[in-house]
Amino acid sequence: MSDIYSEIWRRLSDNETLDGLGLLSRNGRIDLSEISVPLVDCGKALPAQFEHIHRIDNYLQLTNAKLRLLDFTGANLPHIRFDGCVLEDCVFDQCNAEDWRIWSTSIRNCSFRKTRLRNSNLGCHSDGRRTSYNCVDFTRADMRGSHFTYVEFKDCLFRHTKLNKMDFGASTFDRCVFEGPLHEVCFTRNEYNAPYSPAEIFSVDFSKADLHYVEFKGLNMVDVKYPNDGNHIVIDNFKPTLERLITSLIAYDDPQCLGLIAILESTLRWAGPNQYRGVLSVHDILGVNNNRKLLSIVLEHLGQ
């Protein structure tokens, strides 16, 4: 890494401006698309020109740093640690941002389109401060293997984001949009010994999402827009309706119903205390055997 990039990281970590470095701009932001992270093998000393850069176990550590109006498009930025930082009006599109660690950080008006965020911890809390994402675009980002804990999302976009087997860890969502496939994604109201008030989902738009084994645990799902198409069944009066459906399926005394009954019982157990409307996935009802008989039974009892 050149001396200019080493100086950039020093200034960013020390909250100094990047003035006087002769950097170009792109769309009103400083162009840092060619920058990379100073990283060497753990256990080895950093080269002398990197000694002034803050680090933990030889990973770049930014503490209480404020990154504003920076464009990192396409940059190689793995293994960064953010603690108590502010990221505002920054672009991280198409970056390699794998193995990030984020604590008590505010991320506002930023873009992570097509960004590799795999195997990261994208939001932890410390000293009573939560990580928050406000007006953040995650379109086609790859977040597989990552997780969140008690994060606040507001006005964020998850359009065809790779979220397979993602657990959002008691995070709150307000006016966010999810589009495209969601497979084995978990949204939870609360976790054991949670230090914050229970999470909730407010005014979230799932209308263009495709839900496969998605779990909503204990959430009231306030003003949520569900996908209302041939792949999903939207149900009003959610809990009493599920109870009647389960009772009907048990009465069939059919072994093929057992798997579906288990799914419905789990869905009922995790329904929010004040949840009025919910959704069932046709894909989940059909199961691996594409059991159309089960689907017809469910639709008949729901009057659809």
XYZ file of C-alpha atoms in Angstrom:
304
model
C 0.000 0.000 0.000
C 1.358 3.413 -0.944
C 2.299 6.062 1.596
C -0.683 8.189 0.513
C -3.127 5.438 1.459
C -1.372 4.899 4.758
C -1.769 8.623 5.433
C -5.460 8.458 4.479
C -6.122 5.699 7.029
C -4.186 7.596 9.681
C -6.260 10.709 9.098
C -9.551 8.821 9.038
C -8.730 7.020 12.284
C -7.682 10.319 13.919
C -10.710 12.258 12.593
C -8.580 14.548 10.474
C -9.644 15.913 7.085
C -8.237 14.586 3.822
C -7.547 18.091 2.554
C -4.264 18.716 0.788
C -3.750 15.141 -0.395
C -4.700 15.874 -4.016
C -7.500 13.294 -4.042
C -10.044 13.280 -6.850
C -13.793 13.471 -6.332
C -16.716 11.495 -7.733
C -20.310 12.725 -7.537
C -19.459 15.101 -4.729
C -17.515 12.537 -2.686
C -13.794 11.938 -2.283
C -12.794 9.043 -4.540
C -11.140 6.289 -2.498
C -11.953 3.457 -4.889
C -8.312 2.375 -5.199
C -7.618 2.213 -1.478
C -7.090 -1.063 0.397
C -6.792 -2.069 4.030
C -3.393 -2.384 5.715
C -3.518 -6.024 6.786
C -0.788 -8.546 7.539
C -0.871 -12.026 9.017
C -1.938 -12.130 12.645
C 0.980 -12.516 15.008
C 3.376 -10.643 12.729
C 4.421 -7.044 13.196
C 3.018 -4.434 10.854
C 5.477 -2.735 8.508
C 6.905 0.500 9.882
C 4.764 2.775 7.690
C 1.609 1.288 9.247
C 2.677 1.543 12.897
C 0.743 4.774 13.492
C -2.559 3.233 12.308
C -4.885 1.990 15.047
C -5.408 -1.753 14.941
C -6.573 -4.792 16.894
C -4.785 -8.056 16.171
C -3.376 -6.354 13.076
C -6.851 -5.494 11.772
C -7.686 -1.869 11.035
C -9.571 -0.376 13.996
C -11.583 2.836 13.664
C -12.820 4.191 17.004
C -15.139 7.217 17.196
C -14.188 8.023 13.607
C -16.447 10.035 11.316
C -16.429 9.045 7.644
C -18.439 11.463 5.495
C -18.797 11.977 1.746
C -16.369 9.214 0.769
C -16.676 6.907 -2.252
C -15.040 3.489 -1.781
C -16.666 1.867 -4.843
C -14.880 -1.404 -5.654
C -12.271 -1.012 -2.903
C -10.740 -3.949 -1.026
C -11.808 -3.337 2.592
C -11.970 -6.628 4.517
C -11.590 -7.077 8.281
C -12.286 -3.476 9.406
C -13.440 -2.885 12.984
C -15.755 0.106 13.627
C -16.427 1.150 17.228
C -18.590 4.170 18.010
C -18.195 5.522 14.488
C -20.371 7.556 12.125
C -20.567 6.597 8.433
C -22.567 9.223 6.549
C -23.186 9.798 2.837
C -20.590 7.181 1.895
C -20.614 4.688 -0.985
C -19.292 1.140 -0.473
C -20.765 -0.356 -3.657
C -19.086 -3.530 -4.958
C -16.516 -3.472 -2.149
C -14.961 -6.492 -0.525
C -16.118 -5.783 3.032
C -15.988 -9.316 4.401
C -15.410 -9.950 8.104
C -16.391 -6.475 9.267
C -17.053 -5.896 12.978
C -19.360 -3.014 13.894
C -20.103 -1.803 17.426
C -22.340 1.121 18.426
C -22.004 2.796 15.039
C -24.404 5.067 13.126
C -24.620 4.426 9.379
C -26.677 7.016 7.480
C -27.434 7.625 3.805
C -24.902 5.028 2.681
C -24.910 2.530 -0.178
C -23.722 -1.091 -0.092
C -24.971 -2.162 -3.518
C -23.420 -5.494 -4.610
C -21.070 -5.330 -1.611
C -19.535 -8.501 -0.145
C -20.375 -8.334 3.561
C -20.064 -12.040 4.248
C -19.188 -13.500 7.645
C -19.430 -10.142 9.402
C -20.868 -8.907 12.658
C -22.760 -5.919 11.308
C -24.150 -4.535 14.517
C -23.331 -5.068 18.169
C -24.069 -2.879 21.166
C -21.707 -1.562 23.832
C -22.085 0.876 26.718
C -25.810 1.098 26.064
C -25.339 2.301 22.475
C -26.881 0.483 19.513
C -25.786 0.276 15.929
C -28.247 1.955 13.574
C -28.787 2.004 9.807
C -30.793 4.910 8.403
C -31.539 5.231 4.667
C -29.072 2.497 3.683
C -29.240 0.628 0.369
C -28.241 -3.066 0.512
C -29.377 -3.913 -3.038
C -27.799 -7.221 -4.152
C -25.318 -7.155 -1.278
C -24.040 -10.554 -0.112
C -24.597 -10.782 3.647
C -24.535 -14.550 4.031
C -22.922 -15.785 7.219
C -23.308 -12.400 8.907
C -25.412 -11.448 11.904
C -26.839 -8.505 13.836
C -27.748 -7.930 17.486
C -30.256 -5.275 18.640
C -29.754 -3.122 15.549
C -32.125 -0.353 14.427
C -33.013 -0.197 10.709
C -34.983 2.738 9.321
C -35.883 3.396 5.670
C -33.451 0.724 4.451
C -33.695 -1.223 1.191
C -32.957 -4.956 0.895
C -33.555 -5.602 -2.819
C -32.444 -9.057 -3.923
C -29.986 -9.041 -1.038
C -28.413 -12.417 -0.257
C -29.715 -13.082 3.257
C -29.778 -16.881 3.307
C -30.004 -18.202 6.887
C -29.644 -14.702 8.312
C -30.627 -14.055 11.936
C -31.362 -10.391 12.575
C -31.054 -10.890 16.325
C -33.885 -8.829 17.884
C -33.396 -5.896 15.520
C -36.089 -3.280 14.921
C -37.227 -2.378 11.394
C -39.114 0.814 10.552
C -40.315 1.597 6.996
C -37.847 -0.819 5.369
C -38.370 -2.699 2.090
C -37.502 -6.333 1.308
C -37.662 -7.559 -2.288
C -36.666 -10.910 -3.773
C -36.055 -14.276 -2.078
C -35.724 -14.570 1.696
C -34.656 -18.084 2.663
C -34.424 -19.211 6.305
C -34.299 -15.642 7.618
C -35.229 -15.000 11.257
C -36.718 -11.839 12.752
C -37.030 -11.909 16.548
C -38.829 -9.710 19.070
C -36.483 -10.398 21.927
C -33.513 -12.447 23.027
C -32.511 -13.913 26.363
C -31.340 -11.215 28.809
C -31.925 -8.507 26.182
C -30.632 -5.120 27.382
C -33.146 -3.178 25.277
C -36.893 -2.951 24.824
C -38.354 -5.647 22.562
C -37.766 -5.319 18.828
C -40.627 -4.654 16.452
C -41.378 -4.455 12.749
C -43.206 -1.270 11.752
C -44.555 -0.453 8.274
C -42.171 -2.857 6.530
C -42.902 -3.742 2.910
C -42.529 -7.441 2.051
C -44.981 -7.199 -0.876
C -42.319 -8.092 -3.468
C -40.507 -10.664 -1.327
C -40.565 -14.447 -1.728
C -40.639 -16.017 1.752
C -39.178 -19.504 2.257
C -39.064 -20.743 5.867
C -38.929 -17.187 7.211
C -39.587 -16.882 10.951
C -41.196 -13.898 12.670
C -40.793 -14.595 16.388
C -43.003 -12.696 18.818
C -43.442 -9.671 16.549
C -46.736 -7.825 16.173
C -45.996 -6.972 12.524
C -47.557 -3.494 12.682
C -48.765 -2.118 9.311
C -46.725 -4.702 7.406
C -47.307 -5.275 3.683
C -47.172 -9.002 2.910
C -46.698 -10.577 -0.517
C -50.203 -11.220 -1.794
C -49.616 -13.540 -4.737
C -49.902 -17.191 -5.658
C -46.851 -18.047 -3.556
C -48.219 -16.729 -0.248
C -51.423 -16.848 1.786
C -52.206 -13.738 3.847
C -54.354 -14.480 6.908
C -56.371 -12.070 9.043
C -57.289 -12.849 12.647
C -54.037 -14.767 12.542
C -53.800 -16.790 15.747
C -57.427 -18.025 15.990
C -57.319 -18.930 12.298
C -54.124 -20.946 12.748
C -55.641 -22.732 15.737
C -58.677 -23.788 13.695
C -56.495 -24.887 10.789
C -54.280 -27.024 13.032
C -57.339 -28.653 14.614
C -58.709 -29.459 11.159
C -55.441 -31.007 9.991
C -55.144 -33.133 13.133
C -58.644 -34.480 12.470
C -57.502 -35.842 9.121
C -55.269 -38.325 10.945
C -53.016 -38.347 7.881
C -49.228 -38.871 8.327
C -48.635 -36.496 5.428
C -50.082 -33.683 7.534
C -47.631 -34.095 10.412
C -44.856 -31.968 8.959
C -47.230 -29.157 8.094
C -48.854 -29.310 11.517
C -45.418 -28.902 13.102
C -44.737 -25.807 10.950
C -48.118 -24.285 11.799
C -47.729 -25.006 15.513
C -44.337 -23.298 15.490
C -45.795 -20.329 13.605
C -48.634 -20.090 16.144
C -46.252 -20.369 19.095
C -44.140 -17.490 17.787
C -46.998 -15.214 16.689
C -46.814 -11.753 18.234
C -48.965 -11.041 21.306
C -51.007 -8.496 19.349
C -50.456 -9.791 15.827
C -53.606 -9.563 13.722
C -52.325 -10.427 10.254
C -49.759 -12.998 9.164
C -48.621 -14.940 6.138
C -48.005 -18.551 5.149
C -45.667 -19.570 2.368
C -47.129 -21.910 -0.248
C -43.602 -23.265 -0.735
C -43.458 -24.228 2.952
C -46.885 -25.902 2.801
C -46.012 -27.951 -0.281
C -42.772 -29.104 1.305
C -40.061 -31.114 -0.406
C -42.638 -33.575 -1.786
C -44.677 -30.843 -3.501
C -47.781 -32.140 -1.731
C -50.664 -30.453 -3.567
C -53.207 -32.330 -1.431
C -52.027 -30.497 1.684
C -52.242 -27.164 -0.100
C -55.805 -27.837 -1.238
C -56.794 -28.810 2.298
C -55.322 -25.599 3.701
C -56.974 -23.415 1.069
C -60.318 -25.144 1.618
C -60.250 -24.508 5.367
C -59.170 -20.902 4.852
C -61.940 -20.373 2.364
C -59.530 -19.469 -0.453
